[in-house]
Coordinates of N, CA and C and ligand atoms in Angstrom, one line a residue:
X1 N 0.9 -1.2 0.0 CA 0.0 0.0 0.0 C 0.9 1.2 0.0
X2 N 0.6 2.0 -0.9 CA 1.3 3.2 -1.1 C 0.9 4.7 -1.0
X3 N 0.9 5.6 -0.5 CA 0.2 7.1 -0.4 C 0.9 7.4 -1.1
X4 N -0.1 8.6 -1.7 CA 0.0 8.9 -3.4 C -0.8 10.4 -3.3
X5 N -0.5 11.2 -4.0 CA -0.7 12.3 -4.3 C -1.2 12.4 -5.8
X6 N -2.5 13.4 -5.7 CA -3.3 13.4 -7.3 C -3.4 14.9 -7.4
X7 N -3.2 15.6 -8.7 CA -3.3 17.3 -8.8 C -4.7 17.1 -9.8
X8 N -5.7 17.6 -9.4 CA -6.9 17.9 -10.2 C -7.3 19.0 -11.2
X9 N -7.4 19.1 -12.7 CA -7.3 20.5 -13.3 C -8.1 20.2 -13.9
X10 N -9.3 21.7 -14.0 CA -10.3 21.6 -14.7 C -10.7 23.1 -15.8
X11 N -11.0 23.6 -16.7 CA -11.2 24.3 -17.3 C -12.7 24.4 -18.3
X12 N -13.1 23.9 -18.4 CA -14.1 22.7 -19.3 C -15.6 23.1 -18.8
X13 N -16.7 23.2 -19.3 CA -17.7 22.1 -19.2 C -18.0 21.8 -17.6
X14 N -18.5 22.8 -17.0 CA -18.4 23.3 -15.7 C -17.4 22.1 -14.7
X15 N -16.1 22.9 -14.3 CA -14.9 22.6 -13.8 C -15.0 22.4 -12.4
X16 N -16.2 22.4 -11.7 CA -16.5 22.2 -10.5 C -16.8 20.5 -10.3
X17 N -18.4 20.7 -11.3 CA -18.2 19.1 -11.0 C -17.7 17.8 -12.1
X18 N -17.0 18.4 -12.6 CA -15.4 17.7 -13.5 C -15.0 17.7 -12.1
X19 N -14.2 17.9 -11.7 CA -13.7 17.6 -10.2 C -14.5 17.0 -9.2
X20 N -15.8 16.9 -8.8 CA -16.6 16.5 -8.2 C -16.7 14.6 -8.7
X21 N -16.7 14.9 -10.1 CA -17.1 13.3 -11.0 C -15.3 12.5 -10.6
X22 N -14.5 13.4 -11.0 CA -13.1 12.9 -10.8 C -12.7 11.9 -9.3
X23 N -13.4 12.8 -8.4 CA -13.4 12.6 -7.0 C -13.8 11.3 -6.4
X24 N -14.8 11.3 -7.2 CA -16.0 9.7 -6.9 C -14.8 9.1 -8.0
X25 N -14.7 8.7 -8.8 CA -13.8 7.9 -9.4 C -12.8 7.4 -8.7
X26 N -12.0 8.7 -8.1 CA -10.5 8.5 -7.7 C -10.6 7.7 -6.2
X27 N -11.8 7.8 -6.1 CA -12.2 7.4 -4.7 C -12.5 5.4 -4.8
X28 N -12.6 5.1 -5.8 CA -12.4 3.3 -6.4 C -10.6 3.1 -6.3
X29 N -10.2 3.8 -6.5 CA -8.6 3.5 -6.7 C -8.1 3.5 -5.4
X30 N -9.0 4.0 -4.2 CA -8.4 4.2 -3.1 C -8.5 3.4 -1.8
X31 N -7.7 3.0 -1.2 CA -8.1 2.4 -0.2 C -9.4 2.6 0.9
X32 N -10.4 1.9 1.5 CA -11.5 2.1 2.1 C -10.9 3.3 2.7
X33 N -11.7 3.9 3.2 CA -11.3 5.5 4.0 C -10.1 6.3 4.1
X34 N -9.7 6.0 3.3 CA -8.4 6.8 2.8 C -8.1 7.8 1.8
X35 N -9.2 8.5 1.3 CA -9.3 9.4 0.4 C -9.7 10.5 1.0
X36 N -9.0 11.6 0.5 CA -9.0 12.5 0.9 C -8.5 14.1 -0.3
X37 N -9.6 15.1 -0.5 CA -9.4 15.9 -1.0 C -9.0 17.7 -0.6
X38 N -8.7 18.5 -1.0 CA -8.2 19.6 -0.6 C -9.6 20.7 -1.0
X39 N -10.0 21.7 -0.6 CA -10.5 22.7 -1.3 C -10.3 22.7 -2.8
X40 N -11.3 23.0 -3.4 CA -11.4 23.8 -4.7 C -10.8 25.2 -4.7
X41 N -9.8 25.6 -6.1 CA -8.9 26.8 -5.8 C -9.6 27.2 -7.3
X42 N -9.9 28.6 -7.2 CA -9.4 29.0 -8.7 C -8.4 29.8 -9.0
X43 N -7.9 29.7 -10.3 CA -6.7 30.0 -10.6 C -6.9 30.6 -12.2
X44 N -5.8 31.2 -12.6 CA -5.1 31.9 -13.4 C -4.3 31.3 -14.4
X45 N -4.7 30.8 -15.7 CA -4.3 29.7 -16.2 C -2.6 30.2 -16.5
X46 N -1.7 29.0 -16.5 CA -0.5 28.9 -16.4 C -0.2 28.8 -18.3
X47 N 0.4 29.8 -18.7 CA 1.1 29.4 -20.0 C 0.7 30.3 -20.8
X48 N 0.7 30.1 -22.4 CA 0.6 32.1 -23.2 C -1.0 31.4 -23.9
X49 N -1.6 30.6 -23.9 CA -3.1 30.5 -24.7 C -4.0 30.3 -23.4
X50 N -4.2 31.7 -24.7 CA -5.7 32.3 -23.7 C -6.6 31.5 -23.3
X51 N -7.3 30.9 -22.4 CA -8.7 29.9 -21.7 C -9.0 30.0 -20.5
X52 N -10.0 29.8 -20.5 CA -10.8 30.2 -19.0 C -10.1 29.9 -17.7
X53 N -9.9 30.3 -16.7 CA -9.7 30.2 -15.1 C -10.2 28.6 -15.6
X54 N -9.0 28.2 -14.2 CA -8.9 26.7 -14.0 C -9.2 26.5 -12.5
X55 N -10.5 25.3 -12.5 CA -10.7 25.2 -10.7 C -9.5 23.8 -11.0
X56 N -8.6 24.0 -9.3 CA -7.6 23.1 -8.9 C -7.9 22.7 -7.6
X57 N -7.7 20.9 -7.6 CA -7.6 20.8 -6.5 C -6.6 19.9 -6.2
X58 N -6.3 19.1 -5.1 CA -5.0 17.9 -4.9 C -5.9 17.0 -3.7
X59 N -5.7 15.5 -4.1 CA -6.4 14.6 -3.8 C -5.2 13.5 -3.3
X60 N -5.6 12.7 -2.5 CA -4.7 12.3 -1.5 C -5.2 10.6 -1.2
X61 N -4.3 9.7 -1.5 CA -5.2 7.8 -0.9 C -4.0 7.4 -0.7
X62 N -4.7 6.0 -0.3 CA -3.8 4.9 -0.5 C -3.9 4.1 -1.0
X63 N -2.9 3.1 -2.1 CA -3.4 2.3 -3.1 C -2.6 1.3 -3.7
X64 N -3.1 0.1 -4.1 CA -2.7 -1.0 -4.3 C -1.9 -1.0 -5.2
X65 N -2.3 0.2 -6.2 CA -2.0 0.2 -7.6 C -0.4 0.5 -8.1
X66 N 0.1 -0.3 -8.8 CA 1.8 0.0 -8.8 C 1.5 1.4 -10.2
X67 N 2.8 2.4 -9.8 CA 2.6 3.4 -10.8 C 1.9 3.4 -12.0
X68 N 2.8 2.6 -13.0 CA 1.9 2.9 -14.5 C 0.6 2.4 -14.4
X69 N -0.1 1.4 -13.6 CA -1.2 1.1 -13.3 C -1.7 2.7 -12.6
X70 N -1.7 2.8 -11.7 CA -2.1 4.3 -11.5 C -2.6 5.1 -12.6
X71 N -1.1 5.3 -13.4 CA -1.0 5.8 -14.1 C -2.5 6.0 -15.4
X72 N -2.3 4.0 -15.4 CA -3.3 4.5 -16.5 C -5.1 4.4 -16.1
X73 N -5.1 4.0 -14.6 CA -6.1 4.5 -14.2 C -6.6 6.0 -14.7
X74 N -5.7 6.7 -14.2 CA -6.2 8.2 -14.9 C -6.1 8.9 -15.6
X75 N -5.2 8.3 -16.5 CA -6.2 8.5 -18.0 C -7.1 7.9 -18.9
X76 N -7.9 6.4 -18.0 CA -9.3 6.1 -18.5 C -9.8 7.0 -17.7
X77 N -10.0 7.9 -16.7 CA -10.5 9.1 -16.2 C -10.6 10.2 -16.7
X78 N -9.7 10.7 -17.1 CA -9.5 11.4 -17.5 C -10.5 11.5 -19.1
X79 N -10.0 10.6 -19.7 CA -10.8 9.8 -21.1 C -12.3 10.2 -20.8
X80 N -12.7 9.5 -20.2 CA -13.8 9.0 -19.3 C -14.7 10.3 -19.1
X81 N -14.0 11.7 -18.6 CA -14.7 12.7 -18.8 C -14.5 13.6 -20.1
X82 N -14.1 13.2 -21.4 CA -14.5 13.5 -22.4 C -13.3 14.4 -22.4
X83 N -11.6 14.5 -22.1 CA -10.1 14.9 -22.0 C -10.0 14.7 -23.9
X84 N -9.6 15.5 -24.6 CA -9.4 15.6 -25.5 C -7.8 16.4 -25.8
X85 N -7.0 15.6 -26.1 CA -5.9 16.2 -26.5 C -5.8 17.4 -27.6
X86 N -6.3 18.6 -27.6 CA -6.3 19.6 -29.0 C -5.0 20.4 -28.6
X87 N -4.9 20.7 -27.8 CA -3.9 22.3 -27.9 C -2.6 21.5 -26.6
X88 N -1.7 21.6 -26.9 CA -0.5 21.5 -25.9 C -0.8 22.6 -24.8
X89 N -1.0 22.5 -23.7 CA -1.1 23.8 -23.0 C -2.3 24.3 -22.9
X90 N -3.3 23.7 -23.5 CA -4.9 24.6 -24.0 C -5.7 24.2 -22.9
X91 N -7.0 24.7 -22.8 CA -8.3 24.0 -22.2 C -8.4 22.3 -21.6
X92 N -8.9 22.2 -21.0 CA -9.0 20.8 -20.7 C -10.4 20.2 -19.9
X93 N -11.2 19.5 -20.1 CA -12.5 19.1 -19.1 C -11.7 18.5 -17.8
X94 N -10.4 17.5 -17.9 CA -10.1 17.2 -16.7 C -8.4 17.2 -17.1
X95 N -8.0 17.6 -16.2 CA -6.4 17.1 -15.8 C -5.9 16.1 -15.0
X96 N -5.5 15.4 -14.9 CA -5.5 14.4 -13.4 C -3.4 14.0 -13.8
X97 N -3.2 14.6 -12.5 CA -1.4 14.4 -12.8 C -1.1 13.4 -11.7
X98 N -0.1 12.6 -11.5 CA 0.5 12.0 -10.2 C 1.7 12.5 -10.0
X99 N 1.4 13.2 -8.9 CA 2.5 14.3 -8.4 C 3.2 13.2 -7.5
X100 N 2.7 13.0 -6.5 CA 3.9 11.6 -5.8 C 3.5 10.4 -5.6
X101 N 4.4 9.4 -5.2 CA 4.0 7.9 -5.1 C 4.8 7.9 -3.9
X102 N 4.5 7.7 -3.0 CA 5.0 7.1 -2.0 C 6.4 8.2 -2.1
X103 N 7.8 7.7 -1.4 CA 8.6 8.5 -1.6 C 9.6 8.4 -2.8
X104 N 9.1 7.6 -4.0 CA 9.4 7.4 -4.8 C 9.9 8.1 -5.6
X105 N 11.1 8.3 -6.6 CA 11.8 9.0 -7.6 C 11.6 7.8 -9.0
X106 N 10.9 8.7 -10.1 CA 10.4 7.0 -11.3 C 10.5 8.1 -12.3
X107 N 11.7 7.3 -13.4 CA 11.9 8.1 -14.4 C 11.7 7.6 -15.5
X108 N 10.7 7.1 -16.4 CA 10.1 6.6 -17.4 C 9.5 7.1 -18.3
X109 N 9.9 6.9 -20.0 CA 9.3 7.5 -21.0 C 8.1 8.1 -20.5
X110 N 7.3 7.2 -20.0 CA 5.5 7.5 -19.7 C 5.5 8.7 -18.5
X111 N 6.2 8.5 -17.4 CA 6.0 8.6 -16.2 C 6.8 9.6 -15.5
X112 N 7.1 10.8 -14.9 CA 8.1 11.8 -14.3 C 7.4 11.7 -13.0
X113 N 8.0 10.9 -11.8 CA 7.8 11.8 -10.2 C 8.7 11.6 -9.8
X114 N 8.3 12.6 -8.7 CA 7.7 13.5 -8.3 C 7.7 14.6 -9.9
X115 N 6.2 15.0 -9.9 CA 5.9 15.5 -11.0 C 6.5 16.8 -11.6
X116 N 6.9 17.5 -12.3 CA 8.0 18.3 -12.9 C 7.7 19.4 -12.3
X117 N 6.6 19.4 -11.9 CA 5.9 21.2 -12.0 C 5.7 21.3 -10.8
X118 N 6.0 20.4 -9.7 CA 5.3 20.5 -8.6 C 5.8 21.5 -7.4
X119 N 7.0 22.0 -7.6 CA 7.8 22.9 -6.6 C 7.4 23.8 -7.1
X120 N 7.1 24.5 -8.8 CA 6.8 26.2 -8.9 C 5.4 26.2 -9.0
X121 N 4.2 25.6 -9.0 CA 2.7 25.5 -9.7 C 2.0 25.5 -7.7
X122 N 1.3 27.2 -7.6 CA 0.5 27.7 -6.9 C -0.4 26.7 -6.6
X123 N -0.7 26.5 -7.6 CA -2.4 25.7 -7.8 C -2.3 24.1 -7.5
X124 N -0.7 23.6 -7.2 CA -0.5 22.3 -6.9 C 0.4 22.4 -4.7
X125 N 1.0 23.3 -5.7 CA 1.6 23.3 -3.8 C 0.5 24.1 -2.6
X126 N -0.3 24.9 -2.9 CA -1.3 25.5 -1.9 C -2.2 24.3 -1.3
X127 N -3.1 23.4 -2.6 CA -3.8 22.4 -1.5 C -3.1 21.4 -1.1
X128 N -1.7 21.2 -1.5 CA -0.9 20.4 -1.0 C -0.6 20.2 0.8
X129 N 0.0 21.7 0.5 CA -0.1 21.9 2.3 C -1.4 22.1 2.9
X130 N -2.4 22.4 2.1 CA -3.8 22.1 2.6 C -4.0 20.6 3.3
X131 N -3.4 19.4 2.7 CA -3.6 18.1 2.7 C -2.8 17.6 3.8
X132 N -1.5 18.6 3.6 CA -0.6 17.5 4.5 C 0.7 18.7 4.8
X133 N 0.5 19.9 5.6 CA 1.4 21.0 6.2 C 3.1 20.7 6.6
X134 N 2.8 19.6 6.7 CA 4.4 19.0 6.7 C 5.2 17.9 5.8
X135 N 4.5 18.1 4.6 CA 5.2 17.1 3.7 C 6.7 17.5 3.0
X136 N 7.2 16.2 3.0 CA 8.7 16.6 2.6 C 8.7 15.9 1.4
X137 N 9.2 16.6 0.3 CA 9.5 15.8 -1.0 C 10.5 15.0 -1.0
X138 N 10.2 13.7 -2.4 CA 11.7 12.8 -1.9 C 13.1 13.3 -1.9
X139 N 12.9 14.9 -2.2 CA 14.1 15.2 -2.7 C 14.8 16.4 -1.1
X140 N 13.9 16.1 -0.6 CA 14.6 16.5 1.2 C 13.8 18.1 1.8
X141 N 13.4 18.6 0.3 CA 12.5 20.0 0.8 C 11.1 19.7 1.2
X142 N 11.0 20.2 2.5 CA 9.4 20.5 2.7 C 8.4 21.8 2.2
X143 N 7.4 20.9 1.8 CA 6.5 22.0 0.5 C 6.7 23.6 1.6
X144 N 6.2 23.6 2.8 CA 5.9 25.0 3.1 C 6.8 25.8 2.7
X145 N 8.2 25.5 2.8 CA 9.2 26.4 2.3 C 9.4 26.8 0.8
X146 N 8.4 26.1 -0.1 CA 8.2 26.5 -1.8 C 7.0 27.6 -1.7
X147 N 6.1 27.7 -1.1 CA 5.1 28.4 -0.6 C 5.6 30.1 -0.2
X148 N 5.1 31.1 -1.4 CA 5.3 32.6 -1.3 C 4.2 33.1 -1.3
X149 N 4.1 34.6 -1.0 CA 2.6 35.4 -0.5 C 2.1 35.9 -1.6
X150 N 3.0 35.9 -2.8 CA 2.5 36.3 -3.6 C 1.5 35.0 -4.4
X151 N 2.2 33.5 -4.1 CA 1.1 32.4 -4.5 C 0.0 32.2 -3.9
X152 N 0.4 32.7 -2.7 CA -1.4 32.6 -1.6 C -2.3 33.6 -1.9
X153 N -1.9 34.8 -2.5 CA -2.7 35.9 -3.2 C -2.9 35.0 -4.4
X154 N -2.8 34.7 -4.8 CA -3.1 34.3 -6.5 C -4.0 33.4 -7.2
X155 N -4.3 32.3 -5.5 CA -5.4 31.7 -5.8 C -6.7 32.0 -5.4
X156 N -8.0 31.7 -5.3 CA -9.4 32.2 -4.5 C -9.6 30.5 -4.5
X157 N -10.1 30.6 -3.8 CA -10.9 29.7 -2.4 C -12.1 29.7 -2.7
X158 N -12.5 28.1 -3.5 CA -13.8 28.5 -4.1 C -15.0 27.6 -2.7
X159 N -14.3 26.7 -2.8 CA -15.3 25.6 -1.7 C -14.8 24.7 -0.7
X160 N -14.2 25.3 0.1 CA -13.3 24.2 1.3 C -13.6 23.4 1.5
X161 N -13.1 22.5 1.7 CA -13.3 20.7 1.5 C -13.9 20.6 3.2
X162 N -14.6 19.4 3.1 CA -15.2 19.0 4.1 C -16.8 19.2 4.7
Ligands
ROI1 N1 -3.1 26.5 -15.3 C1 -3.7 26.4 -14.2 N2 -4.0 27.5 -13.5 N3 -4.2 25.2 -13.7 C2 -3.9 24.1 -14.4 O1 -4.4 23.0 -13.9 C3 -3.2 24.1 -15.6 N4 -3.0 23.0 -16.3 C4 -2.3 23.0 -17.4 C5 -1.8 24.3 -18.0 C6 -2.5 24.5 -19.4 C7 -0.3 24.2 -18.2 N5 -2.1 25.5 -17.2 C8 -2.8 25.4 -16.0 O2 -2.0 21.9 -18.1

């Protein structure tokens, strides 16, 4: 059994409950009561093509499933809610990334974790420490110390979990 970390991104085709549908899914992959999600954030989309504010959240289990299994758990989810590859960078109905596995470093054509973006991306490290205020990456830093005021201004606070 492994704890595992999920980044949720939505832009689409109301982006609330694309994350709400994602939730219930992610919640099969996860061990009986072990699922756990962060607030809904909205955000300021990351990159130069223009598209709507993105609700983000980061979702949290524990799970039988070895990586690329994971892995391709969520992208029949992703699939699943109608994810169409058009634009590099563009729009999306669902995002679903695996930011960590356990304390695992996995470097594979398919597969990068701890996930690439995960030390500079607001919208991944805020409900991170929402989830778990003392997590330390495999790589020896604890998220609070990636965490600036200028990223805590940056997101809004759409629906706090619980
Ligand atoms: N920007 C924000 N704010 N949130 C995302 O989830 C997100 N996902 C992406 C790109 C297009 C890079 N920008 C994003 O894939």
């Amino acid at each position: 059994m492994t704890g595992v970390y999920v980044a949720l991104g939505a832009n689409l085709d109301s982006p609330e409950r694309q994350l709400d549908s994602a939730c219930l899914a992610l919640q099969q992959l996860a061990q009986q009561g072990s699922f756990r999600v962060s607030s809904y954030y909205r955000s300021v989309p990351m990159g130069d093509v223009p598209q709507p504010d993105y609700v983000n959240a980061v979702a949290c289990f524990e799970t039988e499933l070895a990586p690329l299994e994971l892995l391709d758990a969520l992208q029949a989810i992703e699939l699943q809610q109608g994810r169409q590859r058009l634009v590099r960078w563009g729009p999306r109905t669902l995002d679903l990334d695996l930011l960590l596995y356990g304390d695992e470093q996995i470097q594979t054509p398919r597969l990068t974790v701890p996930h690439y973006g995960i030390k500079s991306r607001e919208f991944v490290l805020i409900p991170l420490e929402e989830l778990n205020p003392s997590l330390v990456l495999p790589c020896g830093t604890g998220i609070a110390t990636l965490i600036t005021d200028a990223m805590r201004q940056s997101l809004q606070l759409l629906h706090p979990s619980g």
